[in-house]
């Protein structure tokens, strides 16, 4: 096992200016693991769902080679449900419903087959749960990647600071980085977040790309300009999954490799937004992904004489 993914496996109902879905498959761990399958990297999920979660979705995970031994099914419980509505610019959204359901009392159990995972991806969840996962690992994974959100800054600050202190890479969006650090400048924000623990700080800027900070080095990438953008849900999680899977594949966690991983993560996220939910991610083949990375290279490579 290369990647251990902890996070929500959920039902989402999404509304964007282009349409609306009923309850469909969602959740942070879902997007992260599906992204890793495109690079054919073995991952396993630790999560919890209710008796209402379709067997067909569990089968789909397995068919794609995702280890689901760590997905607990609470027969008489209901699966986590999230509903959101995007504004016209697709950059911001309102959460309409969050039904925590079985996630409320989630006590993650890590199957023996996943204890030797090289990379741990802690998807957006209560920081107390993220901490307990790290504590339950018999040996520390080589790399711990953490995703979080402003909700936990407002409601579980002390635990959040604790888990950030144990993390190697944090992925966070620009608004959240400002809230976490109290700094408007993202450069200053990244410096403060470094001091909290993570050696690598990734700040996601939605359709404006992403920044990677390490020591005094900064690497910046744009987002691919896309013709079709239907639903940004899960873009951040897909990015984290693609990023982690690339590092797992290369077995190298240097700044140079992380630069490439940032591009792979971004290319994968660009697929997610092209259709609702996980649909596009389930359709993408490795070749299509490679072609998109080439586009990325052409978009960002230039020579200039000064
Ligand atoms: P993103 O668009 O990357 O922020 O991630 C969206 C996914 O996060 C959706 O599929 C939701 O099911 C999931 N999600 C939303 N809120 C939470 C939460 N409080 N805890 C865990 N997962 C969540």
mmCIF file of N, CA, C and O in Angstrom, residues 58-158:
data_model
loop_
_atom_site.group_PDB
_atom_site.id
_atom_site.type_symbol
_atom_site.label_atom_id
_atom_site.label_comp_id
_atom_site.label_asym_id
_atom_site.label_seq_id
_atom_site.Cartn_x
_atom_site.Cartn_y
_atom_site.Cartn_z
ATOM 1 N N UNK A 58 -19.257 0.833 -3.541
ATOM 2 C CA UNK A 58 -18.152 0.100 -2.892
ATOM 3 C C UNK A 58 -17.485 -0.819 -3.918
ATOM 4 O O UNK A 58 -16.258 -0.938 -3.972
ATOM 5 N N UNK A 59 -18.313 -1.452 -4.760
ATOM 6 C CA UNK A 59 -17.769 -2.338 -5.809
ATOM 7 C C UNK A 59 -16.906 -1.536 -6.777
ATOM 8 O O UNK A 59 -15.851 -1.997 -7.199
ATOM 9 N N UNK A 60 -17.374 -0.330 -7.118
ATOM 10 C CA UNK A 60 -16.615 0.513 -8.051
ATOM 11 C C UNK A 60 -15.231 0.825 -7.481
ATOM 12 O O UNK A 60 -14.214 0.739 -8.175
ATOM 13 N N UNK A 61 -15.179 1.133 -6.174
ATOM 14 C CA UNK A 61 -13.864 1.393 -5.549
ATOM 15 C C UNK A 61 -12.964 0.166 -5.725
ATOM 16 O O UNK A 61 -11.810 0.273 -6.096
ATOM 17 N N UNK A 62 -13.531 -1.002 -5.408
ATOM 18 C CA UNK A 62 -12.727 -2.238 -5.459
ATOM 19 C C UNK A 62 -12.264 -2.548 -6.872
ATOM 20 O O UNK A 62 -11.118 -2.923 -7.090
ATOM 21 N N UNK A 63 -13.187 -2.367 -7.827
ATOM 22 C CA UNK A 63 -12.823 -2.642 -9.233
ATOM 23 C C UNK A 63 -11.672 -1.748 -9.678
ATOM 24 O O UNK A 63 -10.875 -2.126 -10.530
ATOM 25 N N UNK A 64 -11.594 -0.561 -9.102
ATOM 26 C CA UNK A 64 -10.507 0.348 -9.471
ATOM 27 C C UNK A 64 -9.249 0.096 -8.652
ATOM 28 O O UNK A 64 -8.280 0.857 -8.725
ATOM 29 N N UNK A 65 -9.286 -0.938 -7.818
ATOM 30 C CA UNK A 65 -8.085 -1.326 -7.058
ATOM 31 C C UNK A 65 -7.915 -0.582 -5.747
ATOM 32 O O UNK A 65 -6.847 -0.603 -5.142
ATOM 33 N N UNK A 66 -8.977 0.097 -5.297
ATOM 34 C CA UNK A 66 -8.889 0.802 -4.011
ATOM 35 C C UNK A 66 -9.242 -0.182 -2.897
ATOM 36 O O UNK A 66 -10.255 -0.885 -2.974
ATOM 37 N N UNK A 67 -8.387 -0.237 -1.882
ATOM 38 C CA UNK A 67 -8.632 -1.124 -0.736
ATOM 39 C C UNK A 67 -9.709 -0.489 0.159
ATOM 40 O O UNK A 67 -9.529 0.631 0.652
ATOM 41 N N UNK A 68 -10.832 -1.207 0.337
ATOM 42 C CA UNK A 68 -11.938 -0.621 1.115
ATOM 43 C C UNK A 68 -12.141 -1.330 2.462
ATOM 44 O O UNK A 68 -13.151 -1.107 3.132
ATOM 45 N N UNK A 69 -11.148 -2.150 2.830
ATOM 46 C CA UNK A 69 -11.224 -2.839 4.131
ATOM 47 C C UNK A 69 -11.457 -1.861 5.278
ATOM 48 O O UNK A 69 -12.046 -2.213 6.298
ATOM 49 N N UNK A 70 -10.951 -0.638 5.117
ATOM 50 C CA UNK A 70 -11.033 0.360 6.180
ATOM 51 C C UNK A 70 -12.290 1.225 6.103
ATOM 52 O O UNK A 70 -12.415 2.195 6.843
ATOM 53 N N UNK A 71 -13.238 0.874 5.199
ATOM 54 C CA UNK A 71 -14.514 1.614 5.191
ATOM 55 C C UNK A 71 -15.517 0.844 6.045
ATOM 56 O O UNK A 71 -15.983 -0.232 5.676
ATOM 57 N N UNK A 72 -15.804 1.420 7.196
ATOM 58 C CA UNK A 72 -16.754 0.774 8.108
ATOM 59 C C UNK A 72 -18.179 1.069 7.617
ATOM 60 O O UNK A 72 -18.465 2.202 7.225
ATOM 61 N N UNK A 73 -19.028 0.037 7.621
ATOM 62 C CA UNK A 73 -20.428 0.265 7.239
ATOM 63 C C UNK A 73 -21.291 0.131 8.498
ATOM 64 O O UNK A 73 -21.360 -0.937 9.097
ATOM 65 N N UNK A 74 -21.910 1.226 8.903
ATOM 66 C CA UNK A 74 -22.817 1.191 10.058
ATOM 67 C C UNK A 74 -24.213 0.928 9.499
ATOM 68 O O UNK A 74 -24.851 1.828 8.940
ATOM 69 N N UNK A 75 -24.651 -0.322 9.650
ATOM 70 C CA UNK A 75 -25.886 -0.783 8.974
ATOM 71 C C UNK A 75 -27.102 0.092 9.264
ATOM 72 O O UNK A 75 -27.888 0.409 8.383
ATOM 73 N N UNK A 76 -27.261 0.482 10.552
ATOM 74 C CA UNK A 76 -28.456 1.261 10.883
ATOM 75 C C UNK A 76 -28.173 2.773 10.913
ATOM 76 O O UNK A 76 -28.960 3.550 11.453
ATOM 77 N N UNK A 77 -27.064 3.178 10.306
ATOM 78 C CA UNK A 77 -26.728 4.610 10.283
ATOM 79 C C UNK A 77 -26.892 5.192 8.889
ATOM 80 O O UNK A 77 -27.107 4.465 7.903
ATOM 81 N N UNK A 78 -26.801 6.522 8.815
ATOM 82 C CA UNK A 78 -26.915 7.209 7.519
ATOM 83 C C UNK A 78 -25.570 7.803 7.121
ATOM 84 O O UNK A 78 -24.828 8.329 7.969
ATOM 85 N N UNK A 79 -25.296 7.765 5.843
ATOM 86 C CA UNK A 79 -24.046 8.297 5.292
ATOM 87 C C UNK A 79 -24.004 9.827 5.406
ATOM 88 O O UNK A 79 -25.047 10.486 5.273
ATOM 89 N N UNK A 80 -22.806 10.371 5.642
ATOM 90 C CA UNK A 80 -22.595 11.831 5.661
ATOM 91 C C UNK A 80 -23.195 12.444 4.386
ATOM 92 O O UNK A 80 -22.999 11.925 3.290
ATOM 93 N N UNK A 81 -23.922 13.551 4.578
ATOM 94 C CA UNK A 81 -24.554 14.207 3.425
ATOM 95 C C UNK A 81 -24.210 15.695 3.416
ATOM 96 O O UNK A 81 -24.327 16.373 4.444
ATOM 97 N N UNK A 82 -23.763 16.156 2.264
ATOM 98 C CA UNK A 82 -23.424 17.581 2.115
ATOM 99 C C UNK A 82 -24.120 18.128 0.868
ATOM 100 O O UNK A 82 -24.198 17.448 -0.154
ATOM 101 N N UNK A 83 -24.654 19.336 1.005
ATOM 102 C CA UNK A 83 -25.268 19.953 -0.160
ATOM 103 C C UNK A 83 -24.768 21.387 -0.294
ATOM 104 O O UNK A 83 -24.657 22.116 0.700
ATOM 105 N N UNK A 84 -24.437 21.767 -1.513
ATOM 106 C CA UNK A 84 -23.901 23.113 -1.733
ATOM 107 C C UNK A 84 -24.417 23.731 -3.016
ATOM 108 O O UNK A 84 -24.803 23.032 -3.960
ATOM 109 N N UNK A 85 -24.437 25.077 -2.997
ATOM 110 C CA UNK A 85 -24.894 25.813 -4.175
ATOM 111 C C UNK A 85 -23.816 26.829 -4.555
ATOM 112 O O UNK A 85 -23.383 27.635 -3.715
ATOM 113 N N UNK A 86 -23.398 26.759 -5.804
ATOM 114 C CA UNK A 86 -22.329 27.661 -6.283
ATOM 115 C C UNK A 86 -22.905 28.964 -6.798
ATOM 116 O O UNK A 86 -23.989 28.986 -7.395
ATOM 117 N N UNK A 87 -22.145 30.030 -6.597
ATOM 118 C CA UNK A 87 -22.528 31.326 -7.144
ATOM 119 C C UNK A 87 -22.168 31.354 -8.632
ATOM 120 O O UNK A 87 -21.478 30.466 -9.122
ATOM 121 N N UNK A 88 -22.586 32.416 -9.306
ATOM 122 C CA UNK A 88 -22.401 32.467 -10.760
ATOM 123 C C UNK A 88 -20.945 32.376 -11.201
ATOM 124 O O UNK A 88 -20.635 31.855 -12.264
ATOM 125 N N UNK A 89 -20.012 32.897 -10.380
ATOM 126 C CA UNK A 89 -18.600 32.881 -10.784
ATOM 127 C C UNK A 89 -17.950 31.520 -10.505
ATOM 128 O O UNK A 89 -16.792 31.307 -10.858
ATOM 129 N N UNK A 90 -18.649 30.626 -9.858
ATOM 130 C CA UNK A 90 -18.190 29.267 -9.509
ATOM 131 C C UNK A 90 -17.021 29.263 -8.532
ATOM 132 O O UNK A 90 -16.508 28.215 -8.159
ATOM 133 N N UNK A 91 -16.571 30.453 -8.112
ATOM 134 C CA UNK A 91 -15.442 30.528 -7.182
ATOM 135 C C UNK A 91 -15.886 30.420 -5.740
ATOM 136 O O UNK A 91 -15.108 30.093 -4.869
ATOM 137 N N UNK A 92 -17.146 30.742 -5.491
ATOM 138 C CA UNK A 92 -17.622 30.668 -4.114
ATOM 139 C C UNK A 92 -18.922 29.873 -4.084
ATOM 140 O O UNK A 92 -19.618 29.749 -5.091
ATOM 141 N N UNK A 93 -19.205 29.325 -2.908
ATOM 142 C CA UNK A 93 -20.408 28.500 -2.775
ATOM 143 C C UNK A 93 -20.975 28.658 -1.376
ATOM 144 O O UNK A 93 -20.276 29.055 -0.443
ATOM 145 N N UNK A 94 -22.259 28.363 -1.259
ATOM 146 C CA UNK A 94 -22.897 28.314 0.054
ATOM 147 C C UNK A 94 -23.154 26.863 0.381
ATOM 148 O O UNK A 94 -23.628 26.111 -0.476
ATOM 149 N N UNK A 95 -22.839 26.486 1.616
ATOM 150 C CA UNK A 95 -23.219 25.154 2.069
ATOM 151 C C UNK A 95 -24.677 25.220 2.493
ATOM 152 O O UNK A 95 -25.059 26.059 3.310
ATOM 153 N N UNK A 96 -25.515 24.383 1.882
ATOM 154 C CA UNK A 96 -26.945 24.409 2.205
ATOM 155 C C UNK A 96 -27.263 23.437 3.337
ATOM 156 O O UNK A 96 -28.062 23.725 4.208
ATOM 157 N N UNK A 97 -26.640 22.274 3.297
ATOM 158 C CA UNK A 97 -26.915 21.230 4.293
ATOM 159 C C UNK A 97 -25.625 20.484 4.622
ATOM 160 O O UNK A 97 -24.854 20.158 3.721
ATOM 161 N N UNK A 98 -25.388 20.247 5.901
ATOM 162 C CA UNK A 98 -24.354 19.288 6.305
ATOM 163 C C UNK A 98 -25.003 18.355 7.320
ATOM 164 O O UNK A 98 -25.350 18.791 8.413
ATOM 165 N N UNK A 99 -25.221 17.109 6.923
ATOM 166 C CA UNK A 99 -25.736 16.110 7.872
ATOM 167 C C UNK A 99 -24.578 15.186 8.184
ATOM 168 O O UNK A 99 -24.175 14.369 7.352
ATOM 169 N N UNK A 100 -24.035 15.330 9.372
ATOM 170 C CA UNK A 100 -22.812 14.602 9.726
ATOM 171 C C UNK A 100 -23.075 13.097 9.813
ATOM 172 O O UNK A 100 -22.234 12.275 9.436
ATOM 173 N N UNK A 101 -24.235 12.737 10.357
ATOM 174 C CA UNK A 101 -24.656 11.317 10.453
ATOM 175 C C UNK A 101 -23.564 10.420 11.028
ATOM 176 O O UNK A 101 -23.044 10.721 12.092
ATOM 177 N N UNK A 102 -23.170 9.355 10.302
ATOM 178 C CA UNK A 102 -22.229 8.382 10.896
ATOM 179 C C UNK A 102 -20.838 8.970 11.158
ATOM 180 O O UNK A 102 -20.057 8.383 11.916
ATOM 181 N N UNK A 103 -20.528 10.123 10.553
ATOM 182 C CA UNK A 103 -19.203 10.728 10.806
ATOM 183 C C UNK A 103 -19.120 11.302 12.220
ATOM 184 O O UNK A 103 -18.040 11.515 12.743
ATOM 185 N N UNK A 104 -20.294 11.549 12.816
ATOM 186 C CA UNK A 104 -20.346 12.160 14.155
ATOM 187 C C UNK A 104 -19.512 11.379 15.168
ATOM 188 O O UNK A 104 -18.735 11.944 15.923
ATOM 189 N N UNK A 105 -19.678 10.056 15.172
ATOM 190 C CA UNK A 105 -18.947 9.240 16.156
ATOM 191 C C UNK A 105 -17.881 8.390 15.491
ATOM 192 O O UNK A 105 -17.593 7.275 15.919
ATOM 193 N N UNK A 106 -17.283 8.921 14.458
ATOM 194 C CA UNK A 106 -16.309 8.150 13.677
ATOM 195 C C UNK A 106 -15.047 7.887 14.519
ATOM 196 O O UNK A 106 -14.364 8.812 14.957
ATOM 197 N N UNK A 107 -14.772 6.597 14.705
ATOM 198 C CA UNK A 107 -13.564 6.202 15.419
ATOM 199 C C UNK A 107 -12.736 5.377 14.430
ATOM 200 O O UNK A 107 -12.943 4.182 14.284
ATOM 201 N N UNK A 108 -11.822 6.034 13.700
ATOM 202 C CA UNK A 108 -11.134 5.350 12.593
ATOM 203 C C UNK A 108 -10.326 4.143 13.052
ATOM 204 O O UNK A 108 -9.644 4.194 14.072
ATOM 205 N N UNK A 109 -10.463 3.055 12.282
ATOM 206 C CA UNK A 109 -9.672 1.855 12.575
ATOM 207 C C UNK A 109 -8.818 1.579 11.351
ATOM 208 O O UNK A 109 -9.321 1.531 10.235
ATOM 209 N N UNK A 110 -7.531 1.378 11.591
ATOM 210 C CA UNK A 110 -6.624 1.187 10.457
ATOM 211 C C UNK A 110 -6.312 -0.292 10.295
ATOM 212 O O UNK A 110 -5.685 -0.897 11.174
ATOM 213 N N UNK A 111 -6.786 -0.903 9.206
ATOM 214 C CA UNK A 111 -6.515 -2.334 9.011
ATOM 215 C C UNK A 111 -5.006 -2.595 8.923
ATOM 216 O O UNK A 111 -4.249 -1.727 8.474
ATOM 217 N N UNK A 112 -4.595 -3.810 9.355
ATOM 218 C CA UNK A 112 -3.161 -4.158 9.337
ATOM 219 C C UNK A 112 -2.571 -3.959 7.942
ATOM 220 O O UNK A 112 -1.432 -3.530 7.796
ATOM 221 N N UNK A 113 -3.391 -4.278 6.912
ATOM 222 C CA UNK A 113 -2.879 -4.194 5.536
ATOM 223 C C UNK A 113 -2.516 -2.768 5.136
ATOM 224 O O UNK A 113 -1.873 -2.535 4.125
ATOM 225 N N UNK A 114 -2.947 -1.790 5.942
ATOM 226 C CA UNK A 114 -2.679 -0.383 5.579
ATOM 227 C C UNK A 114 -1.643 0.263 6.488
ATOM 228 O O UNK A 114 -1.281 1.417 6.297
ATOM 229 N N UNK A 115 -1.179 -0.509 7.486
ATOM 230 C CA UNK A 115 -0.249 0.088 8.456
ATOM 231 C C UNK A 115 1.086 0.486 7.839
ATOM 232 O O UNK A 115 1.775 1.359 8.355
ATOM 233 N N UNK A 116 1.450 -0.171 6.736
ATOM 234 C CA UNK A 116 2.772 0.130 6.160
ATOM 235 C C UNK A 116 2.699 1.200 5.061
ATOM 236 O O UNK A 116 3.644 1.371 4.295
ATOM 237 N N UNK A 117 1.594 1.931 4.979
ATOM 238 C CA UNK A 117 1.440 2.934 3.915
ATOM 239 C C UNK A 117 2.554 3.977 3.992
ATOM 240 O O UNK A 117 2.925 4.417 5.078
ATOM 241 N N UNK A 118 3.052 4.353 2.815
ATOM 242 C CA UNK A 118 4.174 5.296 2.809
ATOM 243 C C UNK A 118 3.719 6.738 3.008
ATOM 244 O O UNK A 118 4.396 7.548 3.603
ATOM 245 N N UNK A 119 2.539 7.027 2.428
ATOM 246 C CA UNK A 119 2.032 8.400 2.530
ATOM 247 C C UNK A 119 0.646 8.360 3.181
ATOM 248 O O UNK A 119 -0.197 7.544 2.807
ATOM 249 N N UNK A 120 0.449 9.240 4.132
ATOM 250 C CA UNK A 120 -0.870 9.364 4.755
ATOM 251 C C UNK A 120 -1.481 10.680 4.289
ATOM 252 O O UNK A 120 -0.879 11.741 4.453
ATOM 253 N N UNK A 121 -2.675 10.575 3.674
ATOM 254 C CA UNK A 121 -3.372 11.793 3.270
ATOM 255 C C UNK A 121 -4.558 11.981 4.215
ATOM 256 O O UNK A 121 -5.493 11.171 4.213
ATOM 257 N N UNK A 122 -4.480 13.007 5.018
ATOM 258 C CA UNK A 122 -5.559 13.298 5.963
ATOM 259 C C UNK A 122 -6.498 14.291 5.296
ATOM 260 O O UNK A 122 -6.235 15.502 5.256
ATOM 261 N N UNK A 123 -7.574 13.769 4.725
ATOM 262 C CA UNK A 123 -8.558 14.625 4.063
ATOM 263 C C UNK A 123 -9.295 15.460 5.091
ATOM 264 O O UNK A 123 -9.247 15.174 6.294
ATOM 265 N N UNK A 124 -9.996 16.462 4.604
ATOM 266 C CA UNK A 124 -10.722 17.387 5.460
ATOM 267 C C UNK A 124 -11.717 16.677 6.382
ATOM 268 O O UNK A 124 -12.717 16.144 5.928
ATOM 269 N N UNK A 125 -11.389 16.668 7.664
ATOM 270 C CA UNK A 125 -12.214 16.032 8.694
ATOM 271 C C UNK A 125 -11.938 16.753 10.013
ATOM 272 O O UNK A 125 -11.001 17.536 10.080
ATOM 273 N N UNK A 126 -12.670 16.401 11.051
ATOM 274 C CA UNK A 126 -12.393 16.969 12.369
ATOM 275 C C UNK A 126 -10.920 16.704 12.731
ATOM 276 O O UNK A 126 -10.448 15.573 12.631
ATOM 277 N N UNK A 127 -10.176 17.757 13.147
ATOM 278 C CA UNK A 127 -8.750 17.561 13.443
ATOM 279 C C UNK A 127 -8.492 16.522 14.531
ATOM 280 O O UNK A 127 -7.413 15.903 14.551
ATOM 281 N N UNK A 128 -9.466 16.314 15.419
ATOM 282 C CA UNK A 128 -9.310 15.284 16.459
ATOM 283 C C UNK A 128 -9.242 13.901 15.823
ATOM 284 O O UNK A 128 -8.465 13.027 16.253
ATOM 285 N N UNK A 129 -10.039 13.693 14.780
ATOM 286 C CA UNK A 129 -10.041 12.403 14.079
ATOM 287 C C UNK A 129 -8.718 12.258 13.313
ATOM 288 O O UNK A 129 -8.091 11.196 13.309
ATOM 289 N N UNK A 130 -8.283 13.350 12.690
ATOM 290 C CA UNK A 130 -7.007 13.314 11.953
ATOM 291 C C UNK A 130 -5.861 12.944 12.901
ATOM 292 O O UNK A 130 -5.007 12.109 12.578
ATOM 293 N N UNK A 131 -5.875 13.530 14.113
ATOM 294 C CA UNK A 131 -4.824 13.225 15.100
ATOM 295 C C UNK A 131 -4.866 11.761 15.520
ATOM 296 O O UNK A 131 -3.830 11.108 15.629
ATOM 297 N N UNK A 132 -6.086 11.254 15.731
ATOM 298 C CA UNK A 132 -6.199 9.873 16.221
ATOM 299 C C UNK A 132 -5.688 8.888 15.172
ATOM 300 O O UNK A 132 -5.118 7.859 15.511
ATOM 301 N N UNK A 133 -5.847 9.216 13.893
ATOM 302 C CA UNK A 133 -5.331 8.323 12.842
ATOM 303 C C UNK A 133 -3.805 8.247 12.939
ATOM 304 O O UNK A 133 -3.216 7.162 12.931
ATOM 305 N N UNK A 134 -3.186 9.388 13.072
ATOM 306 C CA UNK A 134 -1.713 9.425 13.148
ATOM 307 C C UNK A 134 -1.236 8.651 14.371
ATOM 308 O O UNK A 134 -0.247 7.908 14.311
ATOM 309 N N UNK A 135 -1.962 8.798 15.480
ATOM 310 C CA UNK A 135 -1.576 8.098 16.710
ATOM 311 C C UNK A 135 -1.742 6.594 16.582
ATOM 312 O O UNK A 135 -1.049 5.822 17.228
ATOM 313 N N UNK A 136 -2.678 6.165 15.718
ATOM 314 C CA UNK A 136 -2.943 4.721 15.583
ATOM 315 C C UNK A 136 -2.003 4.037 14.593
ATOM 316 O O UNK A 136 -2.077 2.826 14.415
ATOM 317 N N UNK A 137 -1.179 4.804 13.907
ATOM 318 C CA UNK A 137 -0.244 4.175 12.965
ATOM 319 C C UNK A 137 0.922 3.607 13.783
ATOM 320 O O UNK A 137 1.499 4.313 14.604
ATOM 321 N N UNK A 138 1.264 2.331 13.526
ATOM 322 C CA UNK A 138 2.323 1.719 14.329
ATOM 323 C C UNK A 138 3.682 2.346 14.035
ATOM 324 O O UNK A 138 4.544 2.407 14.895
ATOM 325 N N UNK A 139 3.889 2.795 12.791
ATOM 326 C CA UNK A 139 5.081 3.610 12.537
ATOM 327 C C UNK A 139 4.655 4.807 11.698
ATOM 328 O O UNK A 139 3.697 4.706 10.913
ATOM 329 N N UNK A 140 5.354 5.914 11.873
ATOM 330 C CA UNK A 140 4.928 7.125 11.170
ATOM 331 C C UNK A 140 5.167 6.978 9.666
ATOM 332 O O UNK A 140 6.248 6.567 9.240
ATOM 333 N N UNK A 141 4.158 7.297 8.849
ATOM 334 C CA UNK A 141 4.373 7.245 7.398
ATOM 335 C C UNK A 141 5.505 8.203 7.010
ATOM 336 O O UNK A 141 5.804 9.139 7.755
ATOM 337 N N UNK A 142 6.093 7.963 5.821
ATOM 338 C CA UNK A 142 7.219 8.819 5.417
ATOM 339 C C UNK A 142 6.768 10.256 5.178
ATOM 340 O O UNK A 142 7.532 11.191 5.318
ATOM 341 N N UNK A 143 5.502 10.404 4.762
ATOM 342 C CA UNK A 143 5.002 11.745 4.468
ATOM 343 C C UNK A 143 3.546 11.866 4.930
ATOM 344 O O UNK A 143 2.725 11.001 4.620
ATOM 345 N N UNK A 144 3.255 12.931 5.633
ATOM 346 C CA UNK A 144 1.872 13.190 6.071
ATOM 347 C C UNK A 144 1.387 14.471 5.386
ATOM 348 O O UNK A 144 1.996 15.533 5.512
ATOM 349 N N UNK A 145 0.297 14.315 4.634
ATOM 350 C CA UNK A 145 -0.286 15.453 3.900
ATOM 351 C C UNK A 145 -1.644 15.762 4.529
ATOM 352 O O UNK A 145 -2.452 14.852 4.741
ATOM 353 N N UNK A 146 -1.876 17.016 4.821
ATOM 354 C CA UNK A 146 -3.106 17.402 5.523
ATOM 355 C C UNK A 146 -3.911 18.415 4.720
ATOM 356 O O UNK A 146 -3.364 19.378 4.180
ATOM 357 N N UNK A 147 -5.212 18.175 4.652
ATOM 358 C CA UNK A 147 -6.116 19.167 4.079
ATOM 359 C C UNK A 147 -7.077 19.586 5.194
ATOM 360 O O UNK A 147 -7.463 18.761 6.021
ATOM 361 N N UNK A 148 -7.414 20.855 5.225
ATOM 362 C CA UNK A 148 -8.354 21.292 6.256
ATOM 363 C C UNK A 148 -9.191 22.445 5.719
ATOM 364 O O UNK A 148 -9.085 22.790 4.548
ATOM 365 N N UNK A 149 -10.037 23.019 6.559
ATOM 366 C CA UNK A 149 -10.871 24.130 6.089
ATOM 367 C C UNK A 149 -11.158 25.103 7.232
ATOM 368 O O UNK A 149 -10.935 24.786 8.408
ATOM 369 N N UNK A 150 -11.692 26.279 6.874
ATOM 370 C CA UNK A 150 -11.922 27.322 7.875
ATOM 371 C C UNK A 150 -12.882 26.890 8.994
ATOM 372 O O UNK A 150 -12.749 27.332 10.130
ATOM 373 N N UNK A 151 -13.813 25.990 8.684
ATOM 374 C CA UNK A 151 -14.767 25.522 9.695
ATOM 375 C C UNK A 151 -14.039 25.025 10.957
ATOM 376 O O UNK A 151 -14.434 25.307 12.079
ATOM 377 N N UNK A 152 -12.934 24.288 10.760
ATOM 378 C CA UNK A 152 -12.196 23.722 11.907
ATOM 379 C C UNK A 152 -11.396 24.802 12.626
ATOM 380 O O UNK A 152 -11.100 24.677 13.809
ATOM 381 N N UNK A 153 -11.046 25.872 11.903
ATOM 382 C CA UNK A 153 -10.351 26.998 12.565
ATOM 383 C C UNK A 153 -11.310 27.676 13.544
ATOM 384 O O UNK A 153 -10.925 28.163 14.588
ATOM 385 N N UNK A 154 -12.599 27.707 13.148
ATOM 386 C CA UNK A 154 -13.604 28.353 13.996
ATOM 387 C C UNK A 154 -14.032 27.469 15.164
ATOM 388 O O UNK A 154 -14.422 27.963 16.203
ATOM 389 N N UNK A 155 -13.975 26.151 14.983
ATOM 390 C CA UNK A 155 -14.605 25.275 15.978
ATOM 391 C C UNK A 155 -13.640 24.343 16.727
ATOM 392 O O UNK A 155 -14.026 23.772 17.745
ATOM 393 N N UNK A 156 -12.420 24.142 16.223
ATOM 394 C CA UNK A 156 -11.531 23.177 16.885
ATOM 395 C C UNK A 156 -10.075 23.646 16.752
ATOM 396 O O UNK A 156 -9.193 22.881 16.371
ATOM 397 N N UNK A 157 -9.837 24.907 17.093
ATOM 398 C CA UNK A 157 -8.542 25.550 16.846
ATOM 399 C C UNK A 157 -7.368 24.774 17.474
ATOM 400 O O UNK A 157 -6.372 24.483 16.796
ATOM 401 N N UNK A 158 -7.483 24.432 18.778
ATOM 402 C CA UNK A 158 -6.330 23.827 19.475
ATOM 403 C C UNK A 158 -5.933 22.495 18.841
ATOM 404 O O UNK A 158 -4.748 22.217 18.651
#
